[in-house]
PDB file of C-alpha atoms in Angstrom:
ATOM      1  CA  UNK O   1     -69.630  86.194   6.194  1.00  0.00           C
ATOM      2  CA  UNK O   2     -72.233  83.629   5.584  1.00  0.00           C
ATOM      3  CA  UNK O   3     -72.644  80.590   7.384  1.00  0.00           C
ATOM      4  CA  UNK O   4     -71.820  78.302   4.869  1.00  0.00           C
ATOM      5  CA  UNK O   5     -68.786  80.015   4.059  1.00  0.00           C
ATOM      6  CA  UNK O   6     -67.772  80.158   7.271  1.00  0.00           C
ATOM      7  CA  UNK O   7     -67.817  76.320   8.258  1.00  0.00           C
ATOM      8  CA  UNK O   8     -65.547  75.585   5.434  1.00  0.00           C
ATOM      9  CA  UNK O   9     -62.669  77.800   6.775  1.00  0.00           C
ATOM     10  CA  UNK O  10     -63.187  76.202   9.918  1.00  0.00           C
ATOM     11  CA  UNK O  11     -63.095  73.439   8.395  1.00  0.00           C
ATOM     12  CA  UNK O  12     -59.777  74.116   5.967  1.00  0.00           C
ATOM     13  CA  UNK O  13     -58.308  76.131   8.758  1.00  0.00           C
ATOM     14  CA  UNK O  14     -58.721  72.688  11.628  1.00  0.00           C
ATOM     15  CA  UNK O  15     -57.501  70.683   8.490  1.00  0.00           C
ATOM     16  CA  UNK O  16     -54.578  73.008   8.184  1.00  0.00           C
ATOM     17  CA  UNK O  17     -53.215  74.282  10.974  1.00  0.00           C
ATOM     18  CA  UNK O  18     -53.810  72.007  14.063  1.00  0.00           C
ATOM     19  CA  UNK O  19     -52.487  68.008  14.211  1.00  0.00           C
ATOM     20  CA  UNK O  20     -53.456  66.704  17.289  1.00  0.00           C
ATOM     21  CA  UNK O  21     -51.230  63.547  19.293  1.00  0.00           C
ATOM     22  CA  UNK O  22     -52.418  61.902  22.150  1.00  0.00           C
ATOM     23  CA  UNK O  23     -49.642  59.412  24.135  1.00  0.00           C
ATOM     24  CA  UNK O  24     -50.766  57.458  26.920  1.00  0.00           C
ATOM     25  CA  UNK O  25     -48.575  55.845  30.036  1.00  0.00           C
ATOM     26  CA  UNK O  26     -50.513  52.872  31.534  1.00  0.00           C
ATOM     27  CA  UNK O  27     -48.640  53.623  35.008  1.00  0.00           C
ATOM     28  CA  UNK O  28     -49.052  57.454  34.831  1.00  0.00           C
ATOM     29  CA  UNK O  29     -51.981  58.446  32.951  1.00  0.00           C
ATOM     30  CA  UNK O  30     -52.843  59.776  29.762  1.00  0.00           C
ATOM     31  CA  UNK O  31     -52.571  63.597  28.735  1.00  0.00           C
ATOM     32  CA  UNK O  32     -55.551  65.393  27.172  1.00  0.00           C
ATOM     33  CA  UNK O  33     -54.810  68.535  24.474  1.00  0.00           C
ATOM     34  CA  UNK O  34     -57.554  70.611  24.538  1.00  0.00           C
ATOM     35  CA  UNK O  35     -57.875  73.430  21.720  1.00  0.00           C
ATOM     36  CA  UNK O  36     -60.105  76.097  19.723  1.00  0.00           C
ATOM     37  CA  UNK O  37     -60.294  77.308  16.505  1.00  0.00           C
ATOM     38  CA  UNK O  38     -61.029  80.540  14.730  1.00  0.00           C
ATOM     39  CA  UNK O  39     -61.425  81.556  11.224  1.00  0.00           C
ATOM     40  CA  UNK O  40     -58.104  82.370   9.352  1.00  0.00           C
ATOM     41  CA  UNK O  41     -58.631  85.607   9.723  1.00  0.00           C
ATOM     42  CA  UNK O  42     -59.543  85.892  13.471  1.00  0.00           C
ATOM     43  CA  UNK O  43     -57.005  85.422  16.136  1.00  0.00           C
ATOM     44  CA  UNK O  44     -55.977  81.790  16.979  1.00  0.00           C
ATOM     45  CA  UNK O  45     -56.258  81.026  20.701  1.00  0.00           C
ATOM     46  CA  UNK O  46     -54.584  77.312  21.319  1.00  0.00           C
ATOM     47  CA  UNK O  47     -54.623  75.936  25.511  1.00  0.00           C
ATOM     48  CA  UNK O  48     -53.001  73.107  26.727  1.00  0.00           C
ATOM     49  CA  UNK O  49     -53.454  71.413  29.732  1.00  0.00           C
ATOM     50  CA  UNK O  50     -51.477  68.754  31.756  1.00  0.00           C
ATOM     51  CA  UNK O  51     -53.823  65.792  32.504  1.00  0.00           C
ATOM     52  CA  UNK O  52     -53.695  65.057  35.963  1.00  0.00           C
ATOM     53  CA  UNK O  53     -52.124  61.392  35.973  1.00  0.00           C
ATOM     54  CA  UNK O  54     -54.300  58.768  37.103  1.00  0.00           C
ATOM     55  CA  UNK O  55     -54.360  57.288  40.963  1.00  0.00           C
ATOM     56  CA  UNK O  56     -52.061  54.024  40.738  1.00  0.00           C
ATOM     57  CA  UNK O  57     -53.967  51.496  43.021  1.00  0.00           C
ATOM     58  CA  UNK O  58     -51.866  49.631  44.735  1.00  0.00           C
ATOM     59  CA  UNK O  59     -51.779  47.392  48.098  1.00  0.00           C
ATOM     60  CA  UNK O  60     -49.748  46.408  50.620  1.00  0.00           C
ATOM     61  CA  UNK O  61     -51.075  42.971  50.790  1.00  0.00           C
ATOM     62  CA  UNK O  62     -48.941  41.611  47.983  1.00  0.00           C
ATOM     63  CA  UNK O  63     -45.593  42.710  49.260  1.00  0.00           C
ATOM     64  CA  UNK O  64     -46.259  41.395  52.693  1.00  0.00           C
ATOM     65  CA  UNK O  65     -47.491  38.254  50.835  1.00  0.00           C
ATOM     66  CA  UNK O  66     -43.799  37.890  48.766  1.00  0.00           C
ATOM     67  CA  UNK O  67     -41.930  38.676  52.079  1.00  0.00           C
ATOM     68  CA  UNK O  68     -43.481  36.228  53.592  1.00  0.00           C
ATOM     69  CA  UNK O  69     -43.101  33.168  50.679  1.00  0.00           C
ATOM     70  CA  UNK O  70     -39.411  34.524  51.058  1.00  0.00           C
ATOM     71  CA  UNK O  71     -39.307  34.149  54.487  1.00  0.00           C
ATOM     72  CA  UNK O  72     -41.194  30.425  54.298  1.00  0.00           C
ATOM     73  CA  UNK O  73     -38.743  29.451  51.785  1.00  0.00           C
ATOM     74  CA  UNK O  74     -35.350  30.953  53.828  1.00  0.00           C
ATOM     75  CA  UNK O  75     -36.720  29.118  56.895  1.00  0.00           C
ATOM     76  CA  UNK O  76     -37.480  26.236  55.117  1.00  0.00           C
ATOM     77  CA  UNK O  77     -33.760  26.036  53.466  1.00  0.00           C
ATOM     78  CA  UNK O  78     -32.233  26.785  56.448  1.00  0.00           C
ATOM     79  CA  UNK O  79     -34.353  24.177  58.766  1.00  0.00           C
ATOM     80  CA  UNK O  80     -32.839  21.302  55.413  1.00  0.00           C
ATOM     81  CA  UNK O  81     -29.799  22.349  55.823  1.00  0.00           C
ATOM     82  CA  UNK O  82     -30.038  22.164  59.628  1.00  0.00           C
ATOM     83  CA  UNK O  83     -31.728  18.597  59.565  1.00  0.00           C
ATOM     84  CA  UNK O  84     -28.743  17.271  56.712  1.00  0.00           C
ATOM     85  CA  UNK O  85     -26.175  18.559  59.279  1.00  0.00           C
ATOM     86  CA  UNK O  86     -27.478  17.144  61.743  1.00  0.00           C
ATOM     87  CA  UNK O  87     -28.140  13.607  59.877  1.00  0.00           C
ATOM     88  CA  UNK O  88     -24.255  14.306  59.333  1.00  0.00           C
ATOM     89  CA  UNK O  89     -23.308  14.614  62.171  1.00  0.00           C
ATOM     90  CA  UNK O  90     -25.119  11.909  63.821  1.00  0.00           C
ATOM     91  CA  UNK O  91     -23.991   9.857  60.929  1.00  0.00           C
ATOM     92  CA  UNK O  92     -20.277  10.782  62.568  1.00  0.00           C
ATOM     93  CA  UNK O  93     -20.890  10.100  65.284  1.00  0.00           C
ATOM     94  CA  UNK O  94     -22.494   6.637  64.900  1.00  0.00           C
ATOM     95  CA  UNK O  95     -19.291   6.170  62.259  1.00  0.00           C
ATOM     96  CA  UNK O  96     -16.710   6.549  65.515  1.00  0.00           C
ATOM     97  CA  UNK O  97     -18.524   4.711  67.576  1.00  0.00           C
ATOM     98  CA  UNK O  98     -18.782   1.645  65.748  1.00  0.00           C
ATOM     99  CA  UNK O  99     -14.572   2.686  64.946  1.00  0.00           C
ATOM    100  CA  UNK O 100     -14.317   2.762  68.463  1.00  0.00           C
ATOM    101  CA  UNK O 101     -16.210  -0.290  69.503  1.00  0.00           C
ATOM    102  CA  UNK O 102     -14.404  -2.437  66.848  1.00  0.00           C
ATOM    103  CA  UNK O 103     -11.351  -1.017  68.126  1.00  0.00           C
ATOM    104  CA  UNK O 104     -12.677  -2.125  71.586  1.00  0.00           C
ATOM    105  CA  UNK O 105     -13.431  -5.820  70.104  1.00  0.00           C
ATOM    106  CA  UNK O 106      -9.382  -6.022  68.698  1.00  0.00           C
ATOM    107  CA  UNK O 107      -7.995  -4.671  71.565  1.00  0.00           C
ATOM    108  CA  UNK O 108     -10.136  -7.224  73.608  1.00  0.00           C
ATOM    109  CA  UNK O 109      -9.337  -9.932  71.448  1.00  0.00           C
ATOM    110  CA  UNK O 110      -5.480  -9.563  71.295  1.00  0.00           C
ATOM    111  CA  UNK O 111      -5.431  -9.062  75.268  1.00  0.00           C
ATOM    112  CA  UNK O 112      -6.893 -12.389  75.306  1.00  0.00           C
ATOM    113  CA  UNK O 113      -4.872 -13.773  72.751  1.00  0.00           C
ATOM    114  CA  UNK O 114      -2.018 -12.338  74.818  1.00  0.00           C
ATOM    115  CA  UNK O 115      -3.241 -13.923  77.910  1.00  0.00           C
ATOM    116  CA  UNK O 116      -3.934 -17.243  76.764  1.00  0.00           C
ATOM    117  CA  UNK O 117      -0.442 -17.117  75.099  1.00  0.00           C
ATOM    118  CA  UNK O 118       1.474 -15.943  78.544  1.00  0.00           C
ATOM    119  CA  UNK O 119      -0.825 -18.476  79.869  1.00  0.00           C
ATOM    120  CA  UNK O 120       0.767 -21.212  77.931  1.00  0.00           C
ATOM    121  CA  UNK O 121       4.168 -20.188  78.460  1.00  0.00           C
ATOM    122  CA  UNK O 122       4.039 -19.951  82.301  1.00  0.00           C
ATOM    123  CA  UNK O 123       2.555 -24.023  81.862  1.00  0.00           C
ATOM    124  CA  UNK O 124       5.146 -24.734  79.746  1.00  0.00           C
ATOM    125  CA  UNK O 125       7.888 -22.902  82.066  1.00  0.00           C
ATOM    126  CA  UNK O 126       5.877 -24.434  85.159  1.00  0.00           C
ATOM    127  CA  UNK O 127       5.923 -27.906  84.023  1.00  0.00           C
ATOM    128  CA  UNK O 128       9.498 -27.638  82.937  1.00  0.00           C
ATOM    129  CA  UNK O 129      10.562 -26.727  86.093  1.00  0.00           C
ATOM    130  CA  UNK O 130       8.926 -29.300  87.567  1.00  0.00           C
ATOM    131  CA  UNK O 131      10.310 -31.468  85.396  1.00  0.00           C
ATOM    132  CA  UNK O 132      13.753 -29.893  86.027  1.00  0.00           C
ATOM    133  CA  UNK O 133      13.385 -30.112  90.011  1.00  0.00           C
ATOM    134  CA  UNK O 134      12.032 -33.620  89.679  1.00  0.00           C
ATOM    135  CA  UNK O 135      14.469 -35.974  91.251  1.00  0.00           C
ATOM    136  CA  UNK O 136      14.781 -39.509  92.007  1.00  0.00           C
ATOM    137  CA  UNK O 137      16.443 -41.700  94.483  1.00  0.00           C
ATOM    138  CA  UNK O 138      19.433 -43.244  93.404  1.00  0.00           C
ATOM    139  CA  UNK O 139      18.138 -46.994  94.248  1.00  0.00           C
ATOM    140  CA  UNK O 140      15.945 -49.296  92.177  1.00  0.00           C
ATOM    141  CA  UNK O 141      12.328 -47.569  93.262  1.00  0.00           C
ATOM    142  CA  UNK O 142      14.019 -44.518  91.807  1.00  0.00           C
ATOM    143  CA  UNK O 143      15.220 -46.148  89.102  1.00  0.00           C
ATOM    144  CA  UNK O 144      12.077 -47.765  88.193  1.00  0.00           C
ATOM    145  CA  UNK O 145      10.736 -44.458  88.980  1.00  0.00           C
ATOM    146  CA  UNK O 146      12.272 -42.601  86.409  1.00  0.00           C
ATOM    147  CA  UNK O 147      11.946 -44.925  83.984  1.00  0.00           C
ATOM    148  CA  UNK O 148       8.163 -45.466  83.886  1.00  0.00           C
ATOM    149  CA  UNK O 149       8.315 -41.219  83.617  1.00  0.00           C
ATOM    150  CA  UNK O 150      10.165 -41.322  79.909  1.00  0.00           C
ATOM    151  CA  UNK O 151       8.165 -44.661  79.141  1.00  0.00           C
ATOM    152  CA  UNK O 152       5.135 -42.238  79.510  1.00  0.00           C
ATOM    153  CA  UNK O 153       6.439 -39.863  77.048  1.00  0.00           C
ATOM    154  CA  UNK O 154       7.610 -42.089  74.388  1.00  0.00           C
ATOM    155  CA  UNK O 155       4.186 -44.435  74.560  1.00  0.00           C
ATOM    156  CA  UNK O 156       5.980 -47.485  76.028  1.00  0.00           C
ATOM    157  CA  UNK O 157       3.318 -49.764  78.531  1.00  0.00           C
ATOM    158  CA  UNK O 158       4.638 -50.731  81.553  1.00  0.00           C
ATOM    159  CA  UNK O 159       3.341 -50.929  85.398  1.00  0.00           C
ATOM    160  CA  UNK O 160       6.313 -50.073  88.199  1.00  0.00           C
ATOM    161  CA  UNK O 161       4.997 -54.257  89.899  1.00  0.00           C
ATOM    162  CA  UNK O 162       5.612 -55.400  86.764  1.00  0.00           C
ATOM    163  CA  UNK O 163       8.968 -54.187  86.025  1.00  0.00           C
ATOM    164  CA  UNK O 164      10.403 -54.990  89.644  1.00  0.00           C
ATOM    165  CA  UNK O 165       9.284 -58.029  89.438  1.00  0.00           C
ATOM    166  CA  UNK O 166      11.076 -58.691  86.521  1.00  0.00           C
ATOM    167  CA  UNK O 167      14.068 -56.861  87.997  1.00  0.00           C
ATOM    168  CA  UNK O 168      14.417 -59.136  90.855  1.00  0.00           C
ATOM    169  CA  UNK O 169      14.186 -62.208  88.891  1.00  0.00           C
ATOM    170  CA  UNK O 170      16.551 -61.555  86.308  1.00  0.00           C
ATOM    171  CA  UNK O 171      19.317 -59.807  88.114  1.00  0.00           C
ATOM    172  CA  UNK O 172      18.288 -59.116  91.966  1.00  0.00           C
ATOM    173  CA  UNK O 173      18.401 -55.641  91.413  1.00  0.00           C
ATOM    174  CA  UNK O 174      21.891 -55.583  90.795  1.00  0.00           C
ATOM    175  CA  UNK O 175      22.573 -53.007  87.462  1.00  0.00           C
ATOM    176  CA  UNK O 176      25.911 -54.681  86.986  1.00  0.00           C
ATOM    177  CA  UNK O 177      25.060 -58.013  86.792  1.00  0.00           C
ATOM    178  CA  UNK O 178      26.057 -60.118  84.174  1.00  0.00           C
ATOM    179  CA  UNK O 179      25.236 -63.755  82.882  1.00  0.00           C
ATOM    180  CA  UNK O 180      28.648 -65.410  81.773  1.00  0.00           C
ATOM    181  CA  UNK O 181      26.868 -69.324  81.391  1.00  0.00           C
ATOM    182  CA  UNK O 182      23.967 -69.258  78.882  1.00  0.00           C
ATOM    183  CA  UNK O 183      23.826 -69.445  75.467  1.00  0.00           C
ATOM    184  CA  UNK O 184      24.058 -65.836  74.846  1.00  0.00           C
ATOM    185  CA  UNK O 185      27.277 -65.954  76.716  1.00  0.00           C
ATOM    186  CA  UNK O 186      28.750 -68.963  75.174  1.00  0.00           C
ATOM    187  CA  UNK O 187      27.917 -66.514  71.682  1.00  0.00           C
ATOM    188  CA  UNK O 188      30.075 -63.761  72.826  1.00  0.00           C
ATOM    189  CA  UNK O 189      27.004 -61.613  73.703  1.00  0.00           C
ATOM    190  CA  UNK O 190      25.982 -61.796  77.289  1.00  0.00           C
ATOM    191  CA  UNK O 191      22.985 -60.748  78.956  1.00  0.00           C
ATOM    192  CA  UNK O 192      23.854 -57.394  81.054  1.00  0.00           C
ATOM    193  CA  UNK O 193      22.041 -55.132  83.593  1.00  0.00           C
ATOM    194  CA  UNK O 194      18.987 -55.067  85.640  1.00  0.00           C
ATOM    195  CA  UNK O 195      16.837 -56.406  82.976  1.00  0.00           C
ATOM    196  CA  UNK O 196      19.739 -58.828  81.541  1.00  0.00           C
ATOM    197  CA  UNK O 197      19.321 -56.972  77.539  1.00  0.00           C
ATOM    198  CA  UNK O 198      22.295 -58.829  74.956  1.00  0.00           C
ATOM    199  CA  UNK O 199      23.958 -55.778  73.720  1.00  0.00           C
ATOM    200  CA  UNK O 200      22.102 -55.575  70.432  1.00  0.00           C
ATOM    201  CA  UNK O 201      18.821 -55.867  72.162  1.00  0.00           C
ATOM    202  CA  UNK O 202      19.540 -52.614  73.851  1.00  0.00           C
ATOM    203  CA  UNK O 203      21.322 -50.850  70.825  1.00  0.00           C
ATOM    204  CA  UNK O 204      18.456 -51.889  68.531  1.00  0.00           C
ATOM    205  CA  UNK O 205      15.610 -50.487  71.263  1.00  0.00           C
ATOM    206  CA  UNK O 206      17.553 -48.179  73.019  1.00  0.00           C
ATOM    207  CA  UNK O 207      15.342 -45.357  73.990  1.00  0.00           C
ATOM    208  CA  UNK O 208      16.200 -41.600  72.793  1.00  0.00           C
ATOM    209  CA  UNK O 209      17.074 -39.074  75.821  1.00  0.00           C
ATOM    210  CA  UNK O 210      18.361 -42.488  77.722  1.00  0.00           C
ATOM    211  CA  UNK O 211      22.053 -42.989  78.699  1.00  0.00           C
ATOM    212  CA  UNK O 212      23.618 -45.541  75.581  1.00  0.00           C
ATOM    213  CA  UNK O 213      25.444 -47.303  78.206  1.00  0.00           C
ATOM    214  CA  UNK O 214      23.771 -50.567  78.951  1.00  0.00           C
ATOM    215  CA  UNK O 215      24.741 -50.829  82.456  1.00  0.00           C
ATOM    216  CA  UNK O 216      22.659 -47.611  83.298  1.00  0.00           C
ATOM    217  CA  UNK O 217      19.908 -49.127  84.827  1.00  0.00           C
ATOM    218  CA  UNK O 218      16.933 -46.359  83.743  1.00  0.00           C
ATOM    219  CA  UNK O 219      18.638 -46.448  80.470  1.00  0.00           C
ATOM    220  CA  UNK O 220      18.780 -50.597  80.452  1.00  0.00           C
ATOM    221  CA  UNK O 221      14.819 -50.945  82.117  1.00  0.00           C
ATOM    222  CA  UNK O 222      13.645 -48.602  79.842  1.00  0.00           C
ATOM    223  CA  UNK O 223      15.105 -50.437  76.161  1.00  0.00           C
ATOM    224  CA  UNK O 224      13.660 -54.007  77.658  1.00  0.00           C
ATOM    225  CA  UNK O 225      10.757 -52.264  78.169  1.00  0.00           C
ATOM    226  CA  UNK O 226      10.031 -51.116  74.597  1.00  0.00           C
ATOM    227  CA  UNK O 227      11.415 -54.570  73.725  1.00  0.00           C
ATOM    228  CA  UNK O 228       9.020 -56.251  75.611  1.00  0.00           C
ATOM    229  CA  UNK O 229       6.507 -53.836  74.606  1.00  0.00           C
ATOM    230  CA  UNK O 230       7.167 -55.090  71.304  1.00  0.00           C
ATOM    231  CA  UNK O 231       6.914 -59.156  71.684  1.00  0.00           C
ATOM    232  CA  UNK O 232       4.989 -59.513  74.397  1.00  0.00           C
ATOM    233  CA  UNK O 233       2.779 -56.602  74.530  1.00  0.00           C
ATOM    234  CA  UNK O 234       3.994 -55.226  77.958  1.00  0.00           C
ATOM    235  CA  UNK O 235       6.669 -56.031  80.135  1.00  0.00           C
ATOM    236  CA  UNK O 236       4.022 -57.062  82.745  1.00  0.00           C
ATOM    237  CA  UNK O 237       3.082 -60.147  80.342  1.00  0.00           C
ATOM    238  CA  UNK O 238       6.534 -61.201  80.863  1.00  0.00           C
ATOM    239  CA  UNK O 239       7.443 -64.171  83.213  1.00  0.00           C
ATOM    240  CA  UNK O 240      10.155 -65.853  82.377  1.00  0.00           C
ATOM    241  CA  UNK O 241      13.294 -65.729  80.299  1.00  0.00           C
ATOM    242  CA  UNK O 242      12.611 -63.376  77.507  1.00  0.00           C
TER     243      UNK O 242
END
């Protein structure tokens, strides 16, 4: 057969009879279809061959470079949460100890308050005690005495010299005396008692946790007294008939 003729079977025969695919994988290679062609009346002879897929390059390097940005970031989670719990519990701890300490502070406070407060009582018991086991004589120093004691509470001046002296002048010292011949007497209302009061003297300035009977002599020294006290400033600044 001539040439010429020969090509264009090829040609008609490649054209014809043979489609050729090619697929690739980018991780495994690519496959190559080799062939041959004969004229249409020859024999046809077709090979294929398995490419041989391509070397993957790979390294190491990377994967040990992930583990270890895993491992930094674990450890670094694990070191915050570490550091917050322990910023808790210090934070706990400095929370109880000021509860504690305040605590402390009441507990101080109201001991004291307590104190000061059992303090006052035992004065108060103390002093009324005293007060209770105080007694006096039952003769004009005692009398005078006792006296000047509830002038002191109620405010009323008065000096023990000047109140006996007064005493002696007006009735001796005598709590029942009486003066039946001056002009309060000739009036109905005599002068009575160590101090020699008029009855409504000693009503009008009797003194509160004094006897009301006017021959009593604390309860008659002490009503002249805050009589005196009144006019005259002081029973000491009395020297005569008052």
């Amino acid at each position: 057969m001539p040439k010429n003729i020969f090509s264009r079977v090829q040609s008609r025969s490649l054209t014809r009879h043979h489609k050729i695919a090619m697929a690739g994988v980018a991780t495994l290679g690519a496959a190559a279809i080799g062939f041959s062609a004969v004229p249409s009346g020859a024999s046809t002879k077709t090979t294929t061959e398995a490419a041989q897929p391509a070397a993957v390059a790979y390294s190491t390097q990377q994967i040990k470079d992930v583990k270890a940005s895993v491992t930094d970031q674990m450890a670094g989670a694990s070191l915050k949460a570490e550091q917050i719990a322990a910023k808790k519990k210090a934070d706990a701890a400095a929370a109880a100890k000021k509860k504690a300490e305040a605590a402390a502070a009441k507990k101080k406070a109201e001991a004291a308050r307590e104190a000061k407060e059992a303090a006052s009582r035992a004065a108060k018991r103390a002093e009324a005690k005293k007060a209770a086991k105080k007694t006096y004589p039952n003769n004009l120093d005692g009398w005078i005495r006792e006296s000047l004691d509830v002038m002191k509470k109620h405010g009323i001046p008065g000096s023990y010299d000047g109140i006996k002296r007064n005493i002696i002048r007006e009735s001796s010292g005598n709590p029942k005396a009486i003066n039946n011949w001056d002009i309060n007497a000739i009036n109905g209302i005599p002068s009575k008692g160590l101090l020699q009061v008029i009855p409504p003297t000693f009503k009008h300035w009797h003194v509160p946790g004094t006897s009301w009977d006017i021959y009593d002599p604390v309860a008659n020294i002490t009503a002249a007294c805050n009589y005196a006290a009144d006019k005259y400033g002081s029973m000491d600044n009395v020297d005569s008939a008052y």
